[in-house]
Short mmCIF file of C-alpha atoms and ligand atoms in Angstrom, two decimals:
data_model
loop_
_atom_site.label_atom_id
_atom_site.label_comp_id
_atom_site.label_asym_id
_atom_site.label_seq_id
_atom_site.Cartn_x
_atom_site.Cartn_y
_atom_site.Cartn_z
CA VAL A 194 58.98 27.41 22.81
CA THR A 195 56.16 25.31 21.32
CA ALA A 196 53.35 23.83 23.45
CA THR A 197 55.01 20.39 23.14
CA GLU A 198 58.35 21.78 24.31
CA ARG A 199 56.67 23.59 27.21
CA GLU A 200 54.95 20.36 28.24
CA HIS A 201 58.27 18.52 28.08
CA LEU A 202 60.04 21.19 30.15
CA ASP A 203 57.28 20.73 32.77
CA LYS A 204 57.99 16.99 32.79
CA ILE A 205 61.70 17.69 33.33
CA ARG A 206 61.02 20.14 36.15
CA ASN A 207 58.57 17.74 37.83
CA ARG A 208 60.97 14.83 37.58
CA PHE A 209 63.93 16.75 39.00
CA THR A 210 61.84 18.41 41.70
CA ARG A 211 60.57 15.00 42.86
CA THR A 212 64.03 13.44 42.79
CA ALA A 213 66.22 16.46 43.64
CA GLU A 214 67.75 14.83 46.72
CA SER A 215 68.13 11.26 45.42
CA PHE A 216 69.59 12.52 42.14
CA ALA A 217 71.95 14.92 43.92
CA ASP A 218 73.16 12.25 46.37
CA PHE A 219 73.98 9.97 43.43
CA ALA A 220 75.59 12.56 41.13
CA LEU A 221 77.70 14.24 43.80
CA SER A 222 79.13 11.00 45.15
CA ARG A 223 79.16 8.37 42.41
CA ARG A 224 80.27 10.72 39.63
CA ALA A 225 82.79 12.72 41.69
CA ASP A 226 85.92 11.21 40.09
CA GLU A 227 84.61 11.61 36.55
CA THR A 228 83.56 15.19 37.30
CA GLU A 229 87.01 16.15 38.60
CA LYS A 230 88.60 14.80 35.41
CA VAL A 231 86.12 16.63 33.16
CA ALA A 232 86.66 19.90 35.05
CA ALA A 233 90.47 19.54 34.84
CA ALA A 234 90.36 18.74 31.10
CA ALA A 235 87.91 21.55 30.27
CA THR A 236 89.84 24.24 32.15
CA ALA A 237 93.33 23.05 31.11
CA SER A 238 92.59 24.10 27.56
CA LEU A 239 91.71 27.71 28.53
CA ALA A 240 94.43 30.30 27.85
CA ASN A 241 94.02 31.92 31.28
CA PRO A 242 91.71 29.88 33.55
CA SER A 243 92.00 32.11 36.63
CA ALA A 244 90.67 35.08 34.61
CA SER A 245 87.94 33.06 32.89
CA ILE A 246 84.16 32.96 33.31
CA ALA A 247 82.17 29.76 32.73
CA ALA A 248 78.56 28.65 32.76
CA ASP A 249 77.38 25.09 33.24
CA LEU A 250 73.96 24.33 31.73
CA GLY A 251 71.58 21.91 33.44
CA CYS A 252 73.90 22.13 36.43
CA GLY A 253 71.60 20.13 38.71
CA PRO A 254 73.05 20.07 42.25
CA GLY A 255 76.21 21.73 40.92
CA THR A 256 77.95 18.45 40.07
CA LEU A 257 80.28 19.84 37.41
CA VAL A 258 80.16 23.57 38.08
CA ARG A 259 81.41 23.21 41.66
CA ALA A 260 84.41 21.28 40.31
CA LEU A 261 85.03 23.97 37.67
CA ALA A 262 84.78 26.93 40.06
CA PRO A 263 88.16 26.57 41.86
CA TYR A 264 90.01 26.91 38.51
CA LEU A 265 88.14 30.05 37.40
CA ALA A 266 87.46 33.70 38.16
CA ARG A 267 83.73 33.03 38.15
CA ALA A 268 81.39 30.13 37.48
CA ILE A 269 77.63 30.19 36.97
CA GLY A 270 75.34 27.19 37.26
CA VAL A 271 72.17 27.35 35.14
CA ASP A 272 69.21 25.08 35.78
CA PHE A 273 65.51 25.11 35.09
CA THR A 274 64.48 23.29 38.29
CA PRO A 275 64.44 25.48 41.43
CA ALA A 276 64.67 22.45 43.78
CA MET A 277 67.96 21.48 42.16
CA LEU A 278 69.30 24.99 42.64
CA VAL A 279 68.38 24.89 46.35
CA ARG A 280 70.65 21.87 46.77
CA ALA A 281 73.31 23.37 44.47
CA ARG A 282 73.49 26.58 46.53
CA ARG A 283 73.68 24.58 49.75
CA GLU A 284 76.58 22.50 48.40
CA ALA A 285 78.43 25.57 47.07
CA SER A 286 78.10 27.37 50.37
CA ARG A 287 79.23 24.28 52.31
CA ALA A 288 82.31 24.09 50.03
CA GLY A 289 83.01 27.83 50.51
CA LEU A 290 82.90 28.54 46.77
CA ALA A 291 82.42 32.32 46.81
CA ASN A 292 82.92 32.70 43.02
CA LEU A 293 80.02 30.34 42.18
CA THR A 294 76.50 31.65 41.55
CA PHE A 295 73.35 30.07 40.18
CA VAL A 296 70.61 31.19 37.79
CA CYS A 297 67.23 29.60 37.16
CA ALA A 298 66.82 29.65 33.36
CA ASP A 299 66.09 27.54 30.31
CA ALA A 300 69.31 26.42 28.61
CA GLY A 301 67.53 26.99 25.30
CA ALA A 302 67.22 30.76 25.98
CA LEU A 303 70.24 31.77 28.04
CA PRO A 304 70.35 35.09 29.95
CA PHE A 305 73.89 35.83 28.72
CA ALA A 306 75.14 38.23 26.06
CA ASP A 307 76.77 36.96 22.85
CA ALA A 308 80.43 35.97 23.28
CA SER A 309 80.38 36.81 27.00
CA LEU A 310 81.82 33.55 28.40
CA ASP A 311 85.14 31.74 28.09
CA LEU A 312 83.77 28.25 28.74
CA VAL A 313 80.30 26.72 28.55
CA SER A 314 79.65 23.18 29.72
CA CYS A 315 76.68 20.86 29.82
CA GLY A 316 76.59 17.58 31.74
CA TYR A 317 74.01 14.81 31.32
CA THR A 318 71.33 17.23 30.14
CA LEU A 319 71.23 17.10 26.32
CA HIS A 320 69.48 13.70 26.46
CA HIS A 321 66.53 15.34 28.25
CA LEU A 322 65.97 17.96 25.57
CA LEU A 323 63.50 17.87 22.69
CA ALA A 324 65.64 20.43 20.87
CA PRO A 325 69.30 19.76 21.83
CA ALA A 326 70.50 21.62 18.72
CA GLN A 327 68.89 24.79 20.10
CA VAL A 328 70.91 24.47 23.31
CA LEU A 329 74.09 23.82 21.34
CA CYS A 330 73.33 27.00 19.33
CA GLU A 331 72.95 28.89 22.62
CA MET A 332 76.27 27.47 23.86
CA ALA A 333 77.94 28.60 20.64
CA ARG A 334 76.29 32.03 20.89
CA VAL A 335 77.35 32.86 24.46
CA VAL A 336 80.93 31.58 24.26
CA ARG A 337 83.55 33.93 22.82
CA PRO A 338 85.51 33.09 19.66
CA ARG A 339 88.27 30.57 20.61
CA GLY A 340 86.36 29.91 23.84
CA ARG A 341 85.66 26.33 24.93
CA VAL A 342 82.55 24.14 25.03
CA ALA A 343 82.59 20.94 27.11
CA ILE A 344 79.90 18.28 26.93
CA VAL A 345 79.56 15.09 28.91
CA ASP A 346 76.59 12.85 28.32
CA LEU A 347 75.30 9.33 27.98
CA VAL A 348 75.57 7.73 24.55
CA VAL A 349 74.07 4.65 22.93
CA PRO A 350 77.01 2.28 22.35
CA GLU A 351 77.98 1.42 18.78
CA GLY A 352 75.98 -1.50 17.37
CA ALA A 353 73.12 -1.13 19.88
CA ASP A 354 69.53 -0.36 18.86
CA ALA A 355 69.00 3.35 19.64
CA ASP A 356 65.18 3.10 19.45
CA VAL A 357 65.05 0.28 21.99
CA HIS A 358 67.59 2.09 24.17
CA ASN A 359 65.56 5.29 24.21
CA HIS A 360 62.31 3.39 24.78
CA ILE A 361 63.74 1.85 27.96
CA GLU A 362 65.03 5.25 29.11
CA ARG A 363 61.62 6.86 28.57
CA VAL A 364 59.81 4.08 30.45
CA ARG A 365 62.16 4.71 33.38
CA ASP A 366 61.90 8.50 33.05
CA PRO A 367 59.29 10.24 30.88
CA SER A 368 61.44 13.40 30.92
CA HIS A 369 64.06 11.54 28.86
CA ALA A 370 64.11 12.70 25.22
CA THR A 371 66.92 11.13 23.15
CA THR A 372 70.30 9.63 23.90
CA PHE A 373 72.49 9.95 20.81
CA GLY A 374 75.13 7.61 19.53
CA ALA A 375 78.60 9.12 20.06
CA ALA A 376 78.96 9.81 16.32
CA GLY A 377 75.52 11.48 16.17
CA LEU A 378 76.39 13.82 19.03
CA ARG A 379 79.77 14.65 17.49
CA ARG A 380 78.09 15.54 14.18
CA LEU A 381 75.92 18.23 15.84
CA LEU A 382 78.80 20.41 17.04
CA PRO A 383 80.30 21.54 13.71
CA GLN A 384 76.77 22.45 12.59
CA VAL A 385 76.76 25.29 15.15
CA GLY A 386 80.36 26.42 14.57
CA LEU A 387 82.08 24.30 17.22
CA ARG A 388 85.30 22.51 16.28
CA ILE A 389 85.92 19.33 18.26
CA LEU A 390 89.33 19.29 19.97
CA ALA A 391 88.98 16.07 21.97
CA ALA A 392 86.53 13.18 22.27
CA GLN A 393 86.78 10.46 24.89
CA GLN A 394 84.44 7.62 25.68
CA HIS A 395 84.21 5.46 28.79
CA HIS A 396 81.69 3.25 30.51
CA ARG A 397 80.55 2.58 34.04
CA GLN A 398 78.79 -0.21 35.82
CA ARG A 399 75.41 0.64 37.38
CA GLU A 400 73.12 -1.13 39.79
CA PHE A 401 69.55 -1.39 38.53
CA ASP A 402 67.96 -0.65 41.94
CA GLU A 403 70.06 2.47 42.40
CA TRP A 404 69.16 3.60 38.87
CA MET A 405 65.47 3.24 39.78
CA HIS A 406 65.95 5.06 43.09
CA VAL A 407 67.63 8.00 41.35
CA ALA A 408 64.55 8.28 39.07
CA GLY A 409 62.17 8.06 42.06
CA LEU A 410 60.86 4.57 41.21
CA ALA A 411 60.21 2.35 44.24
CA PRO A 412 60.48 -1.43 43.85
CA GLY A 413 57.14 -2.79 42.64
CA SER A 414 55.93 0.53 41.19
CA PRO A 415 54.68 0.32 37.57
CA GLY A 416 57.72 2.14 36.14
CA TYR A 417 60.10 -0.08 38.11
CA VAL A 418 58.36 -3.28 37.02
CA GLU A 419 58.16 -2.30 33.35
CA THR A 420 61.79 -1.15 33.18
CA LEU A 421 62.93 -4.34 34.92
CA HIS A 422 60.93 -6.44 32.49
CA LEU A 423 62.52 -4.68 29.51
CA MET A 424 66.05 -4.91 30.92
CA GLU A 425 65.66 -8.65 31.56
CA SER A 426 64.11 -9.34 28.15
CA THR A 427 66.08 -9.31 24.90
CA ALA A 428 65.51 -5.52 24.82
CA GLY A 429 68.13 -4.85 27.53
CA GLU A 430 70.86 -6.55 25.50
CA ALA A 431 69.68 -5.02 22.20
CA ALA A 432 69.77 -1.57 23.82
CA GLY A 433 73.46 -2.02 24.64
CA TYR A 434 73.12 -2.18 28.44
CA SER A 435 74.70 -5.66 28.78
CA PRO A 436 72.41 -6.48 31.76
CA ARG A 437 73.66 -9.24 34.08
CA ARG A 438 73.12 -10.55 37.60
CA ASP A 439 75.89 -10.11 40.14
CA PRO A 440 76.89 -13.74 40.82
CA ALA A 441 77.26 -13.17 44.61
CA ALA A 442 74.36 -10.87 45.57
CA GLY A 443 72.11 -11.53 42.56
CA ALA A 444 71.55 -7.79 41.98
CA LEU A 445 70.84 -6.69 38.41
CA GLN A 446 73.71 -4.65 36.96
CA PHE A 447 74.24 -3.03 33.58
CA THR A 448 76.64 -0.75 31.68
CA GLN A 449 76.24 2.92 30.77
CA HIS A 450 78.38 4.52 28.06
CA VAL A 451 79.52 8.13 28.40
CA VAL A 452 81.19 10.56 26.01
CA PHE A 453 83.22 13.69 26.83
CA LEU A 454 83.60 16.25 24.06
CA LEU A 455 85.76 19.36 24.18
CA ALA A 456 85.24 21.90 21.41
CA GLU A 457 86.41 25.35 20.38
CA LYS A 458 84.19 28.10 19.03
CA GLU A 459 85.45 28.99 15.57
C1 SAM B 167 70.41 14.55 34.61
S1 SAM B 167 70.45 16.09 35.42
C2 SAM B 167 72.17 16.51 35.29
C3 SAM B 167 72.61 17.45 36.38
C4 SAM B 167 74.11 17.75 36.40
N1 SAM B 167 74.56 18.38 35.19
C5 SAM B 167 74.89 16.50 36.63
O1 SAM B 167 75.66 16.10 35.77
O2 SAM B 167 74.72 15.90 37.69
C6 SAM B 167 69.71 17.18 34.25
C7 SAM B 167 69.51 18.59 34.81
O3 SAM B 167 69.20 19.43 33.72
C8 SAM B 167 68.17 20.32 34.09
N2 SAM B 167 67.53 20.73 32.84
C9 SAM B 167 66.87 19.95 31.98
N3 SAM B 167 66.42 20.66 30.94
C10 SAM B 167 66.86 21.93 31.15
C11 SAM B 167 66.73 23.15 30.42
N4 SAM B 167 66.08 23.21 29.25
N5 SAM B 167 67.29 24.26 30.93
C12 SAM B 167 67.96 24.22 32.10
N6 SAM B 167 68.10 23.11 32.84
C13 SAM B 167 67.56 21.98 32.37
C14 SAM B 167 67.30 19.52 35.04
O4 SAM B 167 66.54 20.36 35.87
C15 SAM B 167 68.36 18.72 35.80
O5 SAM B 167 68.79 19.40 36.95
#
């Protein structure tokens, strides 16, 4: 890990320590339906799910891994932010998921042996990483041949300006690194020996104020004001967010684009 990467990991840990509860409340409720679908699709392609072991990288409050666990023999959530794991353990225990454990580790240097897992997933974390290819290499290393890799993440929509998009994301959250276009993300997988089996894209409507709250930005704070300014200028449209005001309440809304990739280790 270089000094720059270390500094960036500190930014990530600080951001997700500060916002552990607001982020968890959002992810566990607003993304519940999507998460159930991702978990069902990822485990359906395993030869024998109930005998399989999976790890979910950047698990946060356990959003995806707690949906995976009921299908599997064992599931492990991996995250670099202890505050997130506190919430994740609380949620797992409340749900009675005895086959779910958590490890505090860097997804770029996983504490798992080569080819030791049947499924490795990563949700909404690659866009925070300075070296996402390193994490994809780690995913490919720890999954067994013919095992599965599942990725769900934000993408820059086709035709949008990726630089403007990522600038807005970094103003909102300095721990943001790079959101890829869907094609750019897809291109990375074969480079580490992962063959894509399925790719699906969807979008969701977001409320600007909730998006700020999840990142710990109070109305009127410098980050809130600057992000709002960008979203309401031509930048918001150029970035592919399609910002608009709700005609009834007047709240600022926008669109996020999401890709789900399922791959097989060759
Ligand atoms: C946007 S949250 C996503 C959480 C969860 N996967 C979800 O979908 O709700 C990103 C998570 O990745 C974790 N994270 C970021 N970089 C990481 C790294 N290098 N290793 C492990 N965890 C990391 C953060 O601590 C945070 O909990």
